[in-house]
Amino acid sequence: LALNGLGAALHVTSLAFGPLSLIQPLGVLTLVIAVPLAAMTARRRVTRLELSGMTSTVIGLAGLTLIITTTGVTRTLTSAQLLVLVAATTALVVVLGLRGRRAGASPLWEAVAGGAAYSVCSALCQTVVVSVGDAGAGALLRPITILAIVAIAVFAVTATVLTQRSYRNGLGAPLAVTNLVNPATATTIGVVLLGE
């Protein structure tokens, strides 16, 4: 959790310098690190299939960085977009989280909910960080910014709880699902709402 906190702080800082659709997918590198760690923990070698997946992930991210252009200006969510995004994410996370809590349910429901909540946290963080950078600390007193900060806190805690719960039967598939849903959702937000 301490490393998650440090990673989140570094991630939020980076959101001030680049588009959400580029920064968020870099989180998929977690899988590249998790696979050898899982193999080491199980005292086995990384399989050819796992190595292929890790290589594909790195190549895909390299390709993504080559096709995403940056304008040097980071856009933020409008007040209306922020409200719709918070409401839609709340509904999605509640539905998926409740589905994942049912007896015998797949932990992947919670992994999807956690990944979506994490990505929305990043979009909201980017909006807050850029707004404060542009308008100064006074931006923190705006009602929409206060709502964004509260939503960030709620989604961050919710995402952490959901992802931790999704690991109850093992780390592999839930970690992969969370780390794929997160950048896919963030990229969608970046493209659809932020014009990236």
PDB file of C-alpha atoms in Angstrom:
ATOM      1  CA  LEU A   1       0.000   0.000   0.000  1.00  0.00           C
ATOM      2  CA  ALA A   2       2.911   2.351   0.722  1.00  0.00           C
ATOM      3  CA  LEU A   3       4.352   1.648  -2.727  1.00  0.00           C
ATOM      4  CA  ASN A   4       0.875   2.180  -4.232  1.00  0.00           C
ATOM      5  CA  GLY A   5       0.758   5.553  -2.473  1.00  0.00           C
ATOM      6  CA  LEU A   6       4.194   6.551  -3.784  1.00  0.00           C
ATOM      7  CA  GLY A   7       3.268   5.365  -7.271  1.00  0.00           C
ATOM      8  CA  ALA A   8       0.028   7.344  -7.135  1.00  0.00           C
ATOM      9  CA  ALA A   9       1.885  10.507  -6.120  1.00  0.00           C
ATOM     10  CA  LEU A  10       4.326  10.127  -9.001  1.00  0.00           C
ATOM     11  CA  HIS A  11       1.464   9.319 -11.356  1.00  0.00           C
ATOM     12  CA  VAL A  12      -0.533  12.415 -10.353  1.00  0.00           C
ATOM     13  CA  THR A  13       2.548  14.557 -10.839  1.00  0.00           C
ATOM     14  CA  SER A  14       3.085  13.145 -14.326  1.00  0.00           C
ATOM     15  CA  LEU A  15      -0.527  13.917 -15.304  1.00  0.00           C
ATOM     16  CA  ALA A  16       0.338  17.619 -15.261  1.00  0.00           C
ATOM     17  CA  PHE A  17       2.864  17.076 -18.040  1.00  0.00           C
ATOM     18  CA  GLY A  18       1.164  14.809 -20.561  1.00  0.00           C
ATOM     19  CA  PRO A  19      -2.121  13.540 -21.957  1.00  0.00           C
ATOM     20  CA  LEU A  20      -4.168  11.084 -19.914  1.00  0.00           C
ATOM     21  CA  SER A  21      -4.307   8.696 -22.875  1.00  0.00           C
ATOM     22  CA  LEU A  22      -0.496   8.423 -22.781  1.00  0.00           C
ATOM     23  CA  ILE A  23       0.264   8.533 -19.047  1.00  0.00           C
ATOM     24  CA  GLN A  24      -2.386   6.044 -17.898  1.00  0.00           C
ATOM     25  CA  PRO A  25      -1.418   3.147 -20.188  1.00  0.00           C
ATOM     26  CA  LEU A  26       2.082   3.173 -18.697  1.00  0.00           C
ATOM     27  CA  GLY A  27       0.500   1.493 -15.660  1.00  0.00           C
ATOM     28  CA  VAL A  28       0.288  -1.683 -17.746  1.00  0.00           C
ATOM     29  CA  LEU A  29       4.014  -2.027 -17.086  1.00  0.00           C
ATOM     30  CA  THR A  30       2.890  -3.408 -13.721  1.00  0.00           C
ATOM     31  CA  LEU A  31       2.184  -6.649 -15.562  1.00  0.00           C
ATOM     32  CA  VAL A  32       5.702  -6.733 -16.959  1.00  0.00           C
ATOM     33  CA  ILE A  33       7.029  -6.569 -13.400  1.00  0.00           C
ATOM     34  CA  ALA A  34       4.374  -8.817 -11.826  1.00  0.00           C
ATOM     35  CA  VAL A  35       4.940 -11.789 -14.127  1.00  0.00           C
ATOM     36  CA  PRO A  36       8.595 -12.410 -13.196  1.00  0.00           C
ATOM     37  CA  LEU A  37       7.825 -11.709  -9.538  1.00  0.00           C
ATOM     38  CA  ALA A  38       5.021 -14.281  -9.597  1.00  0.00           C
ATOM     39  CA  ALA A  39       7.314 -16.805 -11.265  1.00  0.00           C
ATOM     40  CA  MET A  40      10.043 -16.133  -8.713  1.00  0.00           C
ATOM     41  CA  THR A  41       7.594 -16.511  -5.836  1.00  0.00           C
ATOM     42  CA  ALA A  42       6.396 -19.847  -7.258  1.00  0.00           C
ATOM     43  CA  ARG A  43      10.051 -20.868  -7.808  1.00  0.00           C
ATOM     44  CA  ARG A  44       9.610 -21.457 -11.497  1.00  0.00           C
ATOM     45  CA  ARG A  45      10.790 -19.922 -14.734  1.00  0.00           C
ATOM     46  CA  VAL A  46       8.805 -17.412 -16.744  1.00  0.00           C
ATOM     47  CA  THR A  47       6.996 -19.394 -19.435  1.00  0.00           C
ATOM     48  CA  ARG A  48       7.376 -18.704 -23.134  1.00  0.00           C
ATOM     49  CA  LEU A  49       3.747 -17.502 -23.261  1.00  0.00           C
ATOM     50  CA  GLU A  50       4.328 -15.095 -20.351  1.00  0.00           C
ATOM     51  CA  LEU A  51       7.503 -13.789 -21.963  1.00  0.00           C
ATOM     52  CA  SER A  52       5.597 -13.284 -25.208  1.00  0.00           C
ATOM     53  CA  GLY A  53       2.898 -11.336 -23.360  1.00  0.00           C
ATOM     54  CA  MET A  54       5.470  -9.160 -21.591  1.00  0.00           C
ATOM     55  CA  THR A  55       7.244  -8.444 -24.872  1.00  0.00           C
ATOM     56  CA  SER A  56       3.959  -7.592 -26.600  1.00  0.00           C
ATOM     57  CA  THR A  57       3.065  -5.212 -23.774  1.00  0.00           C
ATOM     58  CA  VAL A  58       6.353  -3.335 -24.046  1.00  0.00           C
ATOM     59  CA  ILE A  59       6.147  -3.168 -27.851  1.00  0.00           C
ATOM     60  CA  GLY A  60       2.523  -2.006 -27.661  1.00  0.00           C
ATOM     61  CA  LEU A  61       3.381   0.764 -25.203  1.00  0.00           C
ATOM     62  CA  ALA A  62       6.328   1.858 -27.340  1.00  0.00           C
ATOM     63  CA  GLY A  63       4.024   1.989 -30.364  1.00  0.00           C
ATOM     64  CA  LEU A  64       1.431   3.940 -28.385  1.00  0.00           C
ATOM     65  CA  THR A  65       3.993   6.557 -27.392  1.00  0.00           C
ATOM     66  CA  LEU A  66       4.915   6.971 -31.042  1.00  0.00           C
ATOM     67  CA  ILE A  67       1.346   7.558 -32.276  1.00  0.00           C
ATOM     68  CA  ILE A  68       0.078   9.810 -29.478  1.00  0.00           C
ATOM     69  CA  THR A  69       1.028  13.391 -30.128  1.00  0.00           C
ATOM     70  CA  THR A  70       1.210  16.027 -27.459  1.00  0.00           C
ATOM     71  CA  THR A  71       0.300  19.640 -28.029  1.00  0.00           C
ATOM     72  CA  GLY A  72       2.072  20.889 -24.926  1.00  0.00           C
ATOM     73  CA  VAL A  73      -1.304  21.879 -23.475  1.00  0.00           C
ATOM     74  CA  THR A  74      -3.098  19.563 -21.095  1.00  0.00           C
ATOM     75  CA  ARG A  75      -6.871  19.893 -21.242  1.00  0.00           C
ATOM     76  CA  THR A  76      -9.196  19.443 -18.283  1.00  0.00           C
ATOM     77  CA  LEU A  77     -12.723  18.182 -17.862  1.00  0.00           C
ATOM     78  CA  THR A  78     -15.445  20.810 -17.994  1.00  0.00           C
ATOM     79  CA  SER A  79     -17.809  21.035 -15.035  1.00  0.00           C
ATOM     80  CA  ALA A  80     -20.553  19.235 -16.984  1.00  0.00           C
ATOM     81  CA  GLN A  81     -18.179  16.479 -18.111  1.00  0.00           C
ATOM     82  CA  LEU A  82     -16.911  16.051 -14.569  1.00  0.00           C
ATOM     83  CA  LEU A  83     -20.426  15.699 -13.157  1.00  0.00           C
ATOM     84  CA  VAL A  84     -21.463  13.168 -15.806  1.00  0.00           C
ATOM     85  CA  LEU A  85     -18.237  11.198 -15.393  1.00  0.00           C
ATOM     86  CA  VAL A  86     -18.587  11.025 -11.598  1.00  0.00           C
ATOM     87  CA  ALA A  87     -22.248   9.958 -11.809  1.00  0.00           C
ATOM     88  CA  ALA A  88     -21.628   7.345 -14.518  1.00  0.00           C
ATOM     89  CA  THR A  89     -18.588   5.927 -12.716  1.00  0.00           C
ATOM     90  CA  THR A  90     -20.433   5.743  -9.422  1.00  0.00           C
ATOM     91  CA  ALA A  91     -23.249   3.787 -11.060  1.00  0.00           C
ATOM     92  CA  LEU A  92     -20.843   1.457 -12.872  1.00  0.00           C
ATOM     93  CA  VAL A  93     -18.691   0.776  -9.807  1.00  0.00           C
ATOM     94  CA  VAL A  94     -21.716   0.114  -7.583  1.00  0.00           C
ATOM     95  CA  VAL A  95     -23.282  -2.304 -10.078  1.00  0.00           C
ATOM     96  CA  LEU A  96     -20.047  -4.210 -10.759  1.00  0.00           C
ATOM     97  CA  GLY A  97     -18.971  -4.164  -7.114  1.00  0.00           C
ATOM     98  CA  LEU A  98     -22.299  -5.591  -5.946  1.00  0.00           C
ATOM     99  CA  ARG A  99     -22.201  -8.215  -8.673  1.00  0.00           C
ATOM    100  CA  GLY A 100     -18.728  -9.249  -7.549  1.00  0.00           C
ATOM    101  CA  ARG A 101     -19.845  -9.613  -3.914  1.00  0.00           C
ATOM    102  CA  ARG A 102     -22.488 -12.235  -4.694  1.00  0.00           C
ATOM    103  CA  ALA A 103     -21.726 -15.749  -3.512  1.00  0.00           C
ATOM    104  CA  GLY A 104     -19.713 -17.628  -6.110  1.00  0.00           C
ATOM    105  CA  ALA A 105     -19.253 -14.559  -8.324  1.00  0.00           C
ATOM    106  CA  SER A 106     -16.094 -14.089 -10.327  1.00  0.00           C
ATOM    107  CA  PRO A 107     -13.588 -11.719  -8.720  1.00  0.00           C
ATOM    108  CA  LEU A 108     -13.130 -10.172 -12.158  1.00  0.00           C
ATOM    109  CA  TRP A 109     -16.259  -8.042 -11.654  1.00  0.00           C
ATOM    110  CA  GLU A 110     -14.473  -6.270  -8.815  1.00  0.00           C
ATOM    111  CA  ALA A 111     -11.276  -6.071 -10.864  1.00  0.00           C
ATOM    112  CA  VAL A 112     -13.145  -4.291 -13.681  1.00  0.00           C
ATOM    113  CA  ALA A 113     -14.810  -1.922 -11.205  1.00  0.00           C
ATOM    114  CA  GLY A 114     -11.476  -1.181  -9.529  1.00  0.00           C
ATOM    115  CA  GLY A 115      -9.726  -0.532 -12.841  1.00  0.00           C
ATOM    116  CA  ALA A 116     -12.462   1.847 -13.974  1.00  0.00           C
ATOM    117  CA  ALA A 117     -12.415   3.692 -10.642  1.00  0.00           C
ATOM    118  CA  TYR A 118      -8.627   4.085 -10.805  1.00  0.00           C
ATOM    119  CA  SER A 119      -8.771   5.549 -14.313  1.00  0.00           C
ATOM    120  CA  VAL A 120     -11.462   8.058 -13.361  1.00  0.00           C
ATOM    121  CA  CYS A 121      -9.323   9.043 -10.356  1.00  0.00           C
ATOM    122  CA  SER A 122      -6.533   9.879 -12.787  1.00  0.00           C
ATOM    123  CA  ALA A 123      -8.809  11.932 -15.035  1.00  0.00           C
ATOM    124  CA  LEU A 124     -10.086  13.864 -12.025  1.00  0.00           C
ATOM    125  CA  CYS A 125      -6.562  14.289 -10.626  1.00  0.00           C
ATOM    126  CA  GLN A 126      -5.381  15.667 -13.938  1.00  0.00           C
ATOM    127  CA  THR A 127      -8.235  18.176 -13.934  1.00  0.00           C
ATOM    128  CA  VAL A 128      -7.457  19.310 -10.377  1.00  0.00           C
ATOM    129  CA  VAL A 129      -3.672  19.481 -10.886  1.00  0.00           C
ATOM    130  CA  VAL A 130      -3.904  21.403 -14.162  1.00  0.00           C
ATOM    131  CA  SER A 131      -6.619  23.727 -12.814  1.00  0.00           C
ATOM    132  CA  VAL A 132      -4.510  24.599  -9.774  1.00  0.00           C
ATOM    133  CA  GLY A 133      -1.457  25.032 -11.997  1.00  0.00           C
ATOM    134  CA  ASP A 134      -3.343  27.422 -14.269  1.00  0.00           C
ATOM    135  CA  ALA A 135      -5.448  29.361 -11.738  1.00  0.00           C
ATOM    136  CA  GLY A 136      -3.438  28.980  -8.535  1.00  0.00           C
ATOM    137  CA  ALA A 137      -4.504  27.609  -5.169  1.00  0.00           C
ATOM    138  CA  GLY A 138      -7.772  29.575  -5.385  1.00  0.00           C
ATOM    139  CA  ALA A 139      -9.021  26.893  -7.784  1.00  0.00           C
ATOM    140  CA  LEU A 140      -9.210  24.534  -4.791  1.00  0.00           C
ATOM    141  CA  LEU A 141     -12.094  26.593  -3.389  1.00  0.00           C
ATOM    142  CA  ARG A 142     -14.316  26.205  -6.438  1.00  0.00           C
ATOM    143  CA  PRO A 143     -17.285  23.887  -5.761  1.00  0.00           C
ATOM    144  CA  ILE A 144     -16.534  21.740  -8.817  1.00  0.00           C
ATOM    145  CA  THR A 145     -12.920  21.294  -7.684  1.00  0.00           C
ATOM    146  CA  ILE A 146     -14.066  20.339  -4.190  1.00  0.00           C
ATOM    147  CA  LEU A 147     -16.417  17.762  -5.734  1.00  0.00           C
ATOM    148  CA  ALA A 148     -13.537  16.432  -7.836  1.00  0.00           C
ATOM    149  CA  ILE A 149     -11.291  16.107  -4.770  1.00  0.00           C
ATOM    150  CA  VAL A 150     -13.994  14.277  -2.806  1.00  0.00           C
ATOM    151  CA  ALA A 151     -14.644  11.990  -5.797  1.00  0.00           C
ATOM    152  CA  ILE A 152     -10.905  11.291  -6.096  1.00  0.00           C
ATOM    153  CA  ALA A 153     -10.745  10.242  -2.445  1.00  0.00           C
ATOM    154  CA  VAL A 154     -13.853   8.067  -2.687  1.00  0.00           C
ATOM    155  CA  PHE A 155     -12.846   6.414  -5.974  1.00  0.00           C
ATOM    156  CA  ALA A 156      -9.260   5.835  -4.786  1.00  0.00           C
ATOM    157  CA  VAL A 157     -10.393   4.061  -1.618  1.00  0.00           C
ATOM    158  CA  THR A 158     -13.111   2.172  -3.478  1.00  0.00           C
ATOM    159  CA  ALA A 159     -10.704   1.090  -6.230  1.00  0.00           C
ATOM    160  CA  THR A 160      -8.152  -0.097  -3.674  1.00  0.00           C
ATOM    161  CA  VAL A 161     -10.749  -2.107  -1.744  1.00  0.00           C
ATOM    162  CA  LEU A 162     -12.233  -3.610  -4.906  1.00  0.00           C
ATOM    163  CA  THR A 163      -8.884  -4.592  -6.393  1.00  0.00           C
ATOM    164  CA  GLN A 164      -7.677  -6.076  -3.109  1.00  0.00           C
ATOM    165  CA  ARG A 165     -10.926  -8.074  -2.857  1.00  0.00           C
ATOM    166  CA  SER A 166     -10.516  -9.245  -6.447  1.00  0.00           C
ATOM    167  CA  TYR A 167      -7.221 -10.923  -5.469  1.00  0.00           C
ATOM    168  CA  ARG A 168      -8.956 -13.289  -3.043  1.00  0.00           C
ATOM    169  CA  ASN A 169      -8.554 -16.307  -5.367  1.00  0.00           C
ATOM    170  CA  GLY A 170      -5.169 -15.292  -6.773  1.00  0.00           C
ATOM    171  CA  LEU A 171      -3.388 -12.340  -8.264  1.00  0.00           C
ATOM    172  CA  GLY A 172      -2.978 -13.269 -11.949  1.00  0.00           C
ATOM    173  CA  ALA A 173      -6.229 -12.668 -13.798  1.00  0.00           C
ATOM    174  CA  PRO A 174      -7.594  -9.877 -11.538  1.00  0.00           C
ATOM    175  CA  LEU A 175      -4.330  -7.923 -11.758  1.00  0.00           C
ATOM    176  CA  ALA A 176      -4.298  -8.285 -15.535  1.00  0.00           C
ATOM    177  CA  VAL A 177      -7.950  -7.248 -15.845  1.00  0.00           C
ATOM    178  CA  THR A 178      -7.508  -4.211 -13.583  1.00  0.00           C
ATOM    179  CA  ASN A 179      -4.379  -3.149 -15.443  1.00  0.00           C
ATOM    180  CA  LEU A 180      -6.090  -3.455 -18.815  1.00  0.00           C
ATOM    181  CA  VAL A 181      -9.431  -1.852 -17.885  1.00  0.00           C
ATOM    182  CA  ASN A 182      -7.661   1.099 -16.248  1.00  0.00           C
ATOM    183  CA  PRO A 183      -5.777   2.414 -19.318  1.00  0.00           C
ATOM    184  CA  ALA A 184      -8.567   1.438 -21.719  1.00  0.00           C
ATOM    185  CA  THR A 185     -11.044   3.509 -19.697  1.00  0.00           C
ATOM    186  CA  ALA A 186      -8.593   6.382 -19.288  1.00  0.00           C
ATOM    187  CA  THR A 187      -7.822   6.416 -22.999  1.00  0.00           C
ATOM    188  CA  THR A 188     -11.547   6.502 -23.757  1.00  0.00           C
ATOM    189  CA  ILE A 189     -11.949   9.452 -21.364  1.00  0.00           C
ATOM    190  CA  GLY A 190      -8.943  11.146 -22.958  1.00  0.00           C
ATOM    191  CA  VAL A 191     -10.191  10.693 -26.502  1.00  0.00           C
ATOM    192  CA  VAL A 192     -13.920  11.305 -25.940  1.00  0.00           C
ATOM    193  CA  LEU A 193     -13.899  13.994 -23.249  1.00  0.00           C
ATOM    194  CA  LEU A 194     -10.486  15.640 -23.540  1.00  0.00           C
ATOM    195  CA  GLY A 195     -10.023  15.525 -27.313  1.00  0.00           C
ATOM    196  CA  GLU A 196      -6.670  13.756 -27.091  1.00  0.00           C
TER     197      GLU A 196
END
